[in-house]
Amino acid sequence: MCIVGLVGRERECERLVDAVCAAAGGRGDLVVVEGPAGIGKTALLRWLADRCHRDGVCLVAARATELGREVSFGLVRRLLEPQVGAEPSLLEAGWARRARPVFAGDAPGDGVAAPLIEGLLALVAELMRRRGPVVFGVDDAQWADPGSRLFLTELAERCPELGCALVLAVRRGPTGDDHPELARIGALAGDGGIIAPGPLSAAAIAHLAGERLAGAEPDLAQRLAATTGGNPLLVTALLEAAAQDDGALLGVPVGVRRLVLSRLDAVGAEARALALAVAILGDGPLRRAADLAGLEAAAADVAADTLIARHVLAAGEPLHFAQPIVAEALLQTLSPFDRSARHRRAAELLDADGAAAERVAAHLIRSRPASDAWVADTLRRAARAALGQGDPPAAVRLLERAVNEPPPPEVRGEVLLELARAEAAAGSPAAISAFEHALEQVRDQQRRADAWHGLSRLLYVRGEHRLAATAAVTGRAELAEGDPRRERLLADELAAALFVPELAAETVARTDALARGPRPSDPALLAHVIVHRSWRGIEPHQLVELAEAAVAADPLVDPESGGFGLSFVAGALNMVDETPRAGELLDAGLERVAERGDPLAEVSLRCCRAWTHIHRGDLAAARRHLDAVRSLNRLGWSAVEGLCGPPLVRLLVELGDLEGAREALARTPPGVHNPGLAWFAGIIDAAAGDHAAALAAFRRAGEELESLALGNPGVLPWRSSAAVAAAQLGLRAEAQALLAPELRQAEALGIPRALGVALRAAGFVADDLALVERSVDVLEQSPAELELARSLLWLGIGYRRARRLRDARAPLGRALDLARELGAVTVAERALSELRAVGARPRRRPRTGLEALTPSERNVAELAATGRTTRQIAAALFLTPKTVETHLTRVFRKLQITSRSELAPLLAEPADAETVPLA
């Protein structure tokens, strides 16, 4: 017998064969099967399963359900939980660990789904590494929950890189739910990846009729085609009805609901009750559906067998309908009150059976409010699970329903506070008013302190610093002296006050008092003392000890702070030239964040880590972190652009991409964590040769920084930058006046990077090579290799201008080699030009050999030499597998090799002893 839906589907099946072959060949493929209900999408996916089994290709398949839309990552769990259950170690492989909250159900965290998506994709890569070719099949994708839709979109985009095939069946038309993610997947598939089965032809219908009806009338196929429009589901229903009643039902008016119900007319009350129970519960065991239907075990067995024989249910457990549309038709027969009561009863049965809170809540959210404390509590537990799984929007829906139950008066304020936190995590504009509403209801002092803390943090993240400080002050005023929660709110206040000029004087006095008195017990408060003193350049050598104390209890300082606590500590160390230690702390924090699944914390830490790489000069590493940040910012929060924008501008200027730097600056919102933002506009103008515009920008930056009492030249050396711009314009006296305070402060602080930059500028302004030579000597003691390369370049330029051509060659050669090693394009190009100007014949970058490799190519080559796969290298370096393959192709060409096995011996060879390119 032909499988229903495949008669006349030869072209569709051929396209699915192509997908299986693409997966087997590691090329990857994306296919979307779309069409109205009953057109045969499910039958095509069943045929795909048979084909994969026959070809020895692993099929990972699942079907989304309407009820499952309320369960965070419900479809993903249906798809991947069997794989993880069979091999738990899949979740221990690299970045796949990030996906653990999806399967744990009770993990902490309140972030968006992005890190979990990256973890799930890493899990897919690891699954393929172990199992070989994989085809992913998803039926009824229109019912996927938001987190799962996001995962499917990312998987669809990366199919060619991962080498897997993804086949989605999506209902289209008035009864199908459409989403932007599914539209995006359709666009990715393109015309060649879309399968849209049409109506069955009369010939196909005749073939089916011949199989199912003995002695079918000659004109039966034509009559069926006219009656059903060629819809396979309707054709099948009518053929089954005709087989049961000698064709008497062929004259019944056509409609999916009536046809479905006609199947159940003769099955009996018990079978019909069981079918309704399955429609309410969704896929599950027979015993659970029997409980909801009120059937004894023996009666349930008979009813299930009857429904399977009538092709209403598919054979086997968990029970599910042969066609999902059957469930919809059954549910439409229920009144709203009846349906609500059945969902409530289903929730009670699931809860008694020990089901997870989110599965129970999926039914409760469809039931009518009844002032039941158990309902509110269950919805709250489900919301916490949704937050732990990185799905704040789902938590918001659940908590809104909990508020409407309503919960008991004594916990109403607490539920409102939970709703406010969920809305904040979801990036909802309503979050601020939600916190304010919660504060109107909450009376418990602990809860009120939590609410003020949450409100202040939210306002801070959004760049509303004055309001954030006010919220913290108000909350602290409600607490008695000695209450430890006062320190947390004081930390919130100091965080915001850093960016409010009117609060600068008071903040200076307060942080000085905290630094002189007993060390704060709250690590977050200590972190803010550290950052304030570092920005102001007070006792920089004391900051290392304070930083170690801040991270002693937890690598993140304050796990609830969204990573800002550690970012403040590491940023402060970076400002005082303790860059290596800052990097170590940030790496430890990023490992902790990967376990927690907190994307806002990861954004903050990665931006700070990018700064450490930029100050050292490792531009390729900085770029990887910033690229990862941009991919994490799926909600488009301005705070993320504010954190990411400045280091990206600095990076692009060093790479010579001034247009890209201007675009990055334009995306950076002013006032969001970026005092002195105009300095970044100035370095772009200076690089472009517009020294007048640069001078004006540097002055604007200085005015803002001084209004905030932030004067550490290790943060933003606006005075030395402005002095160089003024000197370029011939304004020597103005340049000297601008530079003198910074040089004095840098000498007093003794921070090598800050002092080296100030000395270099002083040497340029005064045309004093001795100052530039001293700049080089000072920077030799600093990890800031990029600044060292720049001072070497300036020294070489100074020697050339003084006609000391032979003396110029050595510093210019060192500058060129160092800049090339760091990937600093602008410094390298200028050093190369200057070397030619002094008569040297500098070596061009070799076209072959180890020295021909760029920093990125070298990183990829070193990892490949250790035996890591392309996907493992991609995960380690935050690249796509395609980019890794591109780098390896260039590496092979430059090293004149043909396989990875040849890399290790070559990379172990000692480097060329000649480092200075002389004539």
Tab-separated table of N, CA and C in Angstrom, residues 267-387:
chain	number	residue	atom	x	y	z
A	267	VAL	N	-17.226	5.295	17.010
A	267	VAL	CA	-16.224	4.666	17.872
A	267	VAL	C	-16.704	4.476	19.296
A	268	GLY	N	-17.746	5.128	19.679
A	268	GLY	CA	-18.257	4.973	21.037
A	268	GLY	C	-17.813	6.103	21.946
A	269	ALA	N	-18.549	6.250	23.040
A	269	ALA	CA	-18.307	7.363	23.958
A	269	ALA	C	-16.933	7.285	24.614
A	270	GLU	N	-16.470	6.077	24.957
A	270	GLU	CA	-15.200	5.966	25.651
A	270	GLU	C	-14.024	6.339	24.742
A	271	ALA	N	-14.062	5.886	23.501
A	271	ALA	CA	-12.996	6.235	22.562
A	271	ALA	C	-13.007	7.729	22.280
A	272	ARG	N	-14.216	8.304	22.149
A	272	ARG	CA	-14.308	9.743	21.902
A	272	ARG	C	-13.747	10.524	23.107
A	273	ALA	N	-14.047	10.072	24.334
A	273	ALA	CA	-13.524	10.733	25.525
A	273	ALA	C	-11.996	10.647	25.566
A	274	LEU	N	-11.467	9.488	25.173
A	274	LEU	CA	-10.008	9.343	25.151
A	274	LEU	C	-9.387	10.270	24.116
A	275	ALA	N	-10.031	10.380	22.947
A	275	ALA	CA	-9.515	11.272	21.909
A	275	ALA	C	-9.502	12.718	22.402
A	276	LEU	N	-10.564	13.138	23.082
A	276	LEU	CA	-10.597	14.487	23.636
A	276	LEU	C	-9.494	14.687	24.669
A	277	ALA	N	-9.233	13.671	25.485
A	277	ALA	CA	-8.180	13.770	26.491
A	277	ALA	C	-6.820	13.952	25.834
A	278	VAL	N	-6.559	13.207	24.762
A	278	VAL	CA	-5.287	13.350	24.051
A	278	VAL	C	-5.187	14.740	23.429
A	279	ALA	N	-6.319	15.250	22.905
A	279	ALA	CA	-6.308	16.596	22.325
A	279	ALA	C	-5.954	17.638	23.377
A	280	ILE	N	-6.446	17.482	24.592
A	280	ILE	CA	-6.151	18.427	25.667
A	280	ILE	C	-4.719	18.281	26.152
A	281	LEU	N	-4.301	17.041	26.407
A	281	LEU	CA	-2.994	16.795	27.015
A	281	LEU	C	-1.838	16.951	26.049
A	282	GLY	N	-2.061	16.691	24.777
A	282	GLY	CA	-0.944	16.586	23.858
A	282	GLY	C	-0.329	15.198	23.967
A	283	ASP	N	0.797	14.996	23.311
A	283	ASP	CA	1.432	13.682	23.299
A	283	ASP	C	1.742	13.229	24.723
A	284	GLY	N	1.500	11.951	25.022
A	284	GLY	CA	1.782	11.444	26.351
A	284	GLY	C	1.382	9.996	26.496
A	285	PRO	N	1.571	9.449	27.689
A	285	PRO	CA	1.257	8.031	27.919
A	285	PRO	C	-0.247	7.785	27.978
A	286	LEU	N	-0.637	6.561	27.680
A	286	LEU	CA	-2.053	6.185	27.697
A	286	LEU	C	-2.653	6.348	29.094
A	287	ARG	N	-1.920	5.974	30.136
A	287	ARG	CA	-2.491	6.027	31.481
A	287	ARG	C	-2.909	7.451	31.854
A	288	ARG	N	-2.128	8.453	31.405
A	288	ARG	CA	-2.461	9.838	31.753
A	288	ARG	C	-3.719	10.288	31.019
A	289	ALA	N	-3.801	9.949	29.727
A	289	ALA	CA	-5.002	10.300	28.964
A	289	ALA	C	-6.216	9.576	29.528
A	290	ALA	N	-6.017	8.337	29.977
A	290	ALA	CA	-7.127	7.574	30.570
A	290	ALA	C	-7.621	8.252	31.840
A	291	ASP	N	-6.706	8.744	32.663
A	291	ASP	CA	-7.099	9.448	33.886
A	291	ASP	C	-7.949	10.658	33.558
A	292	LEU	N	-7.520	11.442	32.564
A	292	LEU	CA	-8.277	12.648	32.209
A	292	LEU	C	-9.638	12.277	31.625
A	293	ALA	N	-9.692	11.178	30.880
A	293	ALA	CA	-10.958	10.747	30.277
A	293	ALA	C	-11.849	10.016	31.279
A	294	GLY	N	-11.313	9.661	32.448
A	294	GLY	CA	-12.091	8.944	33.450
A	294	GLY	C	-12.307	7.490	33.098
A	295	LEU	N	-11.324	6.865	32.458
A	295	LEU	CA	-11.459	5.478	32.016
A	295	LEU	C	-10.580	4.553	32.837
A	296	GLU	N	-11.076	3.367	33.094
A	296	GLU	CA	-10.264	2.323	33.689
A	296	GLU	C	-9.242	1.836	32.667
A	297	ALA	N	-8.217	1.172	33.143
A	297	ALA	CA	-7.127	0.765	32.262
A	297	ALA	C	-7.604	-0.118	31.114
A	298	ALA	N	-8.446	-1.108	31.411
A	298	ALA	CA	-8.897	-2.017	30.360
A	298	ALA	C	-9.722	-1.281	29.314
A	299	ALA	N	-10.626	-0.417	29.770
A	299	ALA	CA	-11.448	0.346	28.835
A	299	ALA	C	-10.586	1.279	27.996
A	300	ALA	N	-9.544	1.848	28.606
A	300	ALA	CA	-8.652	2.748	27.869
A	300	ALA	C	-7.899	1.996	26.785
A	301	ASP	N	-7.486	0.769	27.085
A	301	ASP	CA	-6.788	-0.029	26.070
A	301	ASP	C	-7.689	-0.257	24.857
A	302	VAL	N	-8.943	-0.637	25.107
A	302	VAL	CA	-9.889	-0.892	24.009
A	302	VAL	C	-10.119	0.394	23.214
A	303	ALA	N	-10.307	1.506	23.929
A	303	ALA	CA	-10.567	2.777	23.251
A	303	ALA	C	-9.385	3.180	22.381
A	304	ALA	N	-8.161	3.014	22.906
A	304	ALA	CA	-6.973	3.372	22.135
A	304	ALA	C	-6.856	2.508	20.887
A	305	ASP	N	-7.094	1.190	21.024
A	305	ASP	CA	-7.022	0.303	19.862
A	305	ASP	C	-8.054	0.705	18.814
A	306	THR	N	-9.233	1.097	19.272
A	306	THR	CA	-10.277	1.521	18.336
A	306	THR	C	-9.847	2.759	17.570
A	307	LEU	N	-9.291	3.731	18.279
A	307	LEU	CA	-8.870	4.979	17.627
A	307	LEU	C	-7.709	4.737	16.670
A	308	ILE	N	-6.829	3.839	17.019
A	308	ILE	CA	-5.728	3.516	16.111
A	308	ILE	C	-6.256	2.827	14.857
A	309	ALA	N	-7.216	1.910	15.034
A	309	ALA	CA	-7.802	1.212	13.886
A	309	ALA	C	-8.521	2.174	12.964
A	310	ARG	N	-9.091	3.239	13.533
A	310	ARG	CA	-9.785	4.241	12.713
A	310	ARG	C	-8.834	5.310	12.179
A	311	HIS	N	-7.546	5.123	12.386
A	311	HIS	CA	-6.524	6.077	11.916
A	311	HIS	C	-6.706	7.461	12.533
A	312	VAL	N	-7.307	7.490	13.732
A	312	VAL	CA	-7.388	8.757	14.467
A	312	VAL	C	-6.088	8.961	15.243
A	313	LEU	N	-5.645	7.935	15.957
A	313	LEU	CA	-4.366	7.963	16.653
A	313	LEU	C	-3.339	7.152	15.872
A	314	ALA	N	-2.080	7.581	15.965
A	314	ALA	CA	-0.994	6.773	15.414
A	314	ALA	C	-0.707	5.627	16.382
A	315	ALA	N	-0.146	4.570	15.871
A	315	ALA	CA	0.126	3.406	16.709
A	315	ALA	C	1.250	3.698	17.696
A	316	GLY	N	1.166	3.102	18.864
A	316	GLY	CA	2.237	3.182	19.847
A	316	GLY	C	2.105	4.346	20.807
A	317	GLU	N	3.010	4.345	21.811
A	317	GLU	CA	3.077	5.440	22.774
A	317	GLU	C	4.382	6.211	22.554
A	318	PRO	N	4.387	7.504	22.922
A	318	PRO	CA	3.285	8.274	23.498
A	318	PRO	C	2.137	8.439	22.504
A	319	LEU	N	0.927	8.508	23.028
A	319	LEU	CA	-0.239	8.683	22.165
A	319	LEU	C	-0.146	9.998	21.423
A	320	HIS	N	-0.431	9.967	20.150
A	320	HIS	CA	-0.513	11.203	19.365
A	320	HIS	C	-1.386	10.944	18.150
A	321	PHE	N	-1.969	12.006	17.637
A	321	PHE	CA	-2.886	11.888	16.513
A	321	PHE	C	-2.136	11.618	15.225
A	322	ALA	N	-2.740	10.814	14.411
A	322	ALA	CA	-2.147	10.532	13.110
A	322	ALA	C	-2.006	11.814	12.301
A	323	GLN	N	-2.966	12.708	12.466
A	323	GLN	CA	-2.911	14.031	11.836
A	323	GLN	C	-3.186	15.071	12.921
A	324	PRO	N	-2.274	16.035	13.139
A	324	PRO	CA	-2.480	17.034	14.194
A	324	PRO	C	-3.791	17.794	14.076
A	325	ILE	N	-4.287	17.904	12.857
A	325	ILE	CA	-5.523	18.669	12.665
A	325	ILE	C	-6.705	18.020	13.371
A	326	VAL	N	-6.601	16.716	13.653
A	326	VAL	CA	-7.675	16.024	14.363
A	326	VAL	C	-7.853	16.647	15.754
A	327	ALA	N	-6.739	16.921	16.430
A	327	ALA	CA	-6.816	17.528	17.761
A	327	ALA	C	-7.506	18.882	17.696
A	328	GLU	N	-7.165	19.681	16.690
A	328	GLU	CA	-7.773	21.001	16.569
A	328	GLU	C	-9.282	20.887	16.361
A	329	ALA	N	-9.674	19.968	15.504
A	329	ALA	CA	-11.101	19.807	15.235
A	329	ALA	C	-11.853	19.388	16.500
A	330	LEU	N	-11.255	18.497	17.278
A	330	LEU	CA	-11.887	18.059	18.523
A	330	LEU	C	-11.998	19.211	19.526
A	331	LEU	N	-10.938	19.983	19.660
A	331	LEU	CA	-10.951	21.082	20.627
A	331	LEU	C	-11.991	22.134	20.264
A	332	GLN	N	-12.254	22.288	18.975
A	332	GLN	CA	-13.249	23.274	18.547
A	332	GLN	C	-14.666	22.870	18.940
A	333	THR	N	-14.841	21.622	19.310
A	333	THR	CA	-16.183	21.191	19.723
A	333	THR	C	-16.480	21.556	21.171
A	334	LEU	N	-15.460	21.988	21.906
A	334	LEU	CA	-15.634	22.304	23.318
A	334	LEU	C	-15.971	23.777	23.503
A	335	SER	N	-16.816	24.053	24.463
A	335	SER	CA	-17.084	25.444	24.814
A	335	SER	C	-15.884	26.014	25.552
A	336	PRO	N	-15.698	27.340	25.591
A	336	PRO	CA	-14.553	27.916	26.305
A	336	PRO	C	-14.472	27.476	27.758
A	337	PHE	N	-15.624	27.407	28.453
A	337	PHE	CA	-15.603	27.023	29.858
A	337	PHE	C	-15.222	25.552	30.013
A	338	ASP	N	-15.777	24.705	29.150
A	338	ASP	CA	-15.460	23.279	29.202
A	338	ASP	C	-13.975	23.061	28.922
A	339	ARG	N	-13.477	23.725	27.917
A	339	ARG	CA	-12.063	23.567	27.562
A	339	ARG	C	-11.162	24.036	28.704
A	340	SER	N	-11.504	25.175	29.335
A	340	SER	CA	-10.729	25.681	30.462
A	340	SER	C	-10.723	24.669	31.604
A	341	ALA	N	-11.876	24.098	31.910
A	341	ALA	CA	-11.967	23.135	33.011
A	341	ALA	C	-11.134	21.891	32.725
A	342	ARG	N	-11.138	21.443	31.478
A	342	ARG	CA	-10.351	20.264	31.128
A	342	ARG	C	-8.847	20.549	31.252
A	343	HIS	N	-8.429	21.744	30.842
A	343	HIS	CA	-7.009	22.091	30.991
A	343	HIS	C	-6.627	22.161	32.465
A	344	ARG	N	-7.528	22.687	33.284
A	344	ARG	CA	-7.242	22.746	34.722
A	344	ARG	C	-7.088	21.331	35.286
A	345	ARG	N	-7.984	20.441	34.898
A	345	ARG	CA	-7.906	19.060	35.359
A	345	ARG	C	-6.619	18.396	34.855
A	346	ALA	N	-6.238	18.686	33.613
A	346	ALA	CA	-4.997	18.133	33.064
A	346	ALA	C	-3.789	18.623	33.866
A	347	ALA	N	-3.810	19.891	34.248
A	347	ALA	CA	-2.708	20.434	35.044
A	347	ALA	C	-2.601	19.706	36.374
A	348	GLU	N	-3.740	19.447	37.022
A	348	GLU	CA	-3.724	18.749	38.309
A	348	GLU	C	-3.164	17.331	38.161
A	349	LEU	N	-3.560	16.658	37.083
A	349	LEU	CA	-3.061	15.296	36.866
A	349	LEU	C	-1.556	15.293	36.626
A	350	LEU	N	-1.082	16.235	35.811
A	350	LEU	CA	0.350	16.320	35.533
A	350	LEU	C	1.132	16.623	36.800
A	351	ASP	N	0.602	17.522	37.606
A	351	ASP	CA	1.289	17.887	38.849
A	351	ASP	C	1.362	16.686	39.791
A	352	ALA	N	0.264	15.970	39.905
A	352	ALA	CA	0.256	14.787	40.756
A	352	ALA	C	1.193	13.709	40.231
A	353	ASP	N	1.446	13.746	38.921
A	353	ASP	CA	2.309	12.757	38.294
A	353	ASP	C	3.774	13.173	38.352
A	354	GLY	N	4.051	14.329	38.970
A	354	GLY	CA	5.431	14.785	39.107
A	354	GLY	C	5.992	15.468	37.881
A	355	ALA	N	5.130	15.965	36.997
A	355	ALA	CA	5.607	16.645	35.788
A	355	ALA	C	6.275	17.974	36.153
A	356	ALA	N	7.147	18.457	35.279
A	356	ALA	CA	7.838	19.730	35.507
A	356	ALA	C	6.823	20.875	35.559
A	357	ALA	N	7.169	21.908	36.308
A	357	ALA	CA	6.246	23.032	36.503
A	357	ALA	C	5.843	23.674	35.187
A	358	GLU	N	6.765	23.758	34.233
A	358	GLU	CA	6.421	24.422	32.976
A	358	GLU	C	5.396	23.629	32.166
A	359	ARG	N	5.414	22.293	32.277
A	359	ARG	CA	4.407	21.495	31.578
A	359	ARG	C	3.038	21.674	32.228
A	360	VAL	N	3.033	21.739	33.542
A	360	VAL	CA	1.778	21.981	34.248
A	360	VAL	C	1.251	23.373	33.899
A	361	ALA	N	2.152	24.348	33.881
A	361	ALA	CA	1.754	25.734	33.617
A	361	ALA	C	1.217	25.923	32.204
A	362	ALA	N	1.684	25.093	31.257
A	362	ALA	CA	1.171	25.208	29.895
A	362	ALA	C	-0.336	24.976	29.854
A	363	HIS	N	-0.873	24.189	30.765
A	363	HIS	CA	-2.327	23.986	30.864
A	363	HIS	C	-2.974	25.083	31.708
A	364	LEU	N	-2.303	25.469	32.787
A	364	LEU	CA	-2.895	26.484	33.660
A	364	LEU	C	-3.061	27.815	32.954
A	365	ILE	N	-2.154	28.114	32.049
A	365	ILE	CA	-2.235	29.392	31.348
A	365	ILE	C	-3.449	29.437	30.419
A	366	ARG	N	-4.018	28.239	30.113
A	366	ARG	CA	-5.218	28.140	29.281
A	366	ARG	C	-6.492	27.981	30.118
A	367	SER	N	-6.340	27.983	31.421
A	367	SER	CA	-7.510	27.854	32.290
A	367	SER	C	-7.933	29.223	32.799
A	368	ARG	N	-9.158	29.309	33.284
A	368	ARG	CA	-9.693	30.589	33.758
A	368	ARG	C	-9.173	30.887	35.158
A	369	PRO	N	-8.876	32.165	35.446
A	369	PRO	CA	-8.443	32.538	36.796
A	369	PRO	C	-9.490	32.154	37.832
A	370	ALA	N	-9.000	31.711	39.009
A	370	ALA	CA	-9.934	31.263	40.045
A	370	ALA	C	-9.420	31.559	41.448
A	371	SER	N	-8.504	32.516	41.592
A	371	SER	CA	-7.955	32.893	42.906
A	371	SER	C	-7.404	31.688	43.656
A	372	ASP	N	-6.664	30.846	42.962
A	372	ASP	CA	-6.121	29.624	43.535
A	372	ASP	C	-4.625	29.813	43.788
A	373	ALA	N	-4.218	29.697	45.034
A	373	ALA	CA	-2.813	29.908	45.391
A	373	ALA	C	-1.908	28.889	44.704
A	374	TRP	N	-2.398	27.628	44.550
A	374	TRP	CA	-1.581	26.605	43.887
A	374	TRP	C	-1.284	26.991	42.443
A	375	VAL	N	-2.281	27.530	41.751
A	375	VAL	CA	-2.088	27.945	40.360
A	375	VAL	C	-1.020	29.031	40.282
A	376	ALA	N	-1.155	30.051	41.115
A	376	ALA	CA	-0.183	31.142	41.091
A	376	ALA	C	1.223	30.637	41.403
A	377	ASP	N	1.334	29.761	42.393
A	377	ASP	CA	2.647	29.235	42.769
A	377	ASP	C	3.253	28.410	41.644
A	378	THR	N	2.445	27.597	40.993
A	378	THR	CA	2.958	26.771	39.891
A	378	THR	C	3.417	27.641	38.728
A	379	LEU	N	2.648	28.663	38.403
A	379	LEU	CA	3.040	29.571	37.332
A	379	LEU	C	4.343	30.283	37.671
A	380	ARG	N	4.525	30.642	38.933
A	380	ARG	CA	5.770	31.300	39.340
A	380	ARG	C	6.958	30.352	39.200
A	381	ARG	N	6.759	29.080	39.612
A	381	ARG	CA	7.854	28.110	39.472
A	381	ARG	C	8.204	27.890	38.004
A	382	ALA	N	7.190	27.862	37.162
A	382	ALA	CA	7.440	27.708	35.722
A	382	ALA	C	8.175	28.919	35.174
A	383	ALA	N	7.839	30.105	35.668
A	383	ALA	CA	8.510	31.322	35.217
A	383	ALA	C	9.987	31.298	35.603
A	384	ARG	N	10.280	30.831	36.822
A	384	ARG	CA	11.681	30.736	37.229
A	384	ARG	C	12.441	29.764	36.334
A	385	ALA	N	11.779	28.668	35.964
A	385	ALA	CA	12.428	27.718	35.050
A	385	ALA	C	12.665	28.357	33.685
A	386	ALA	N	11.700	29.141	33.218
A	386	ALA	CA	11.860	29.812	31.919
A	386	ALA	C	13.031	30.778	31.956
A	387	LEU	N	13.192	31.510	33.053
A	387	LEU	CA	14.329	32.417	33.180
A	387	LEU	C	15.632	31.639	33.187
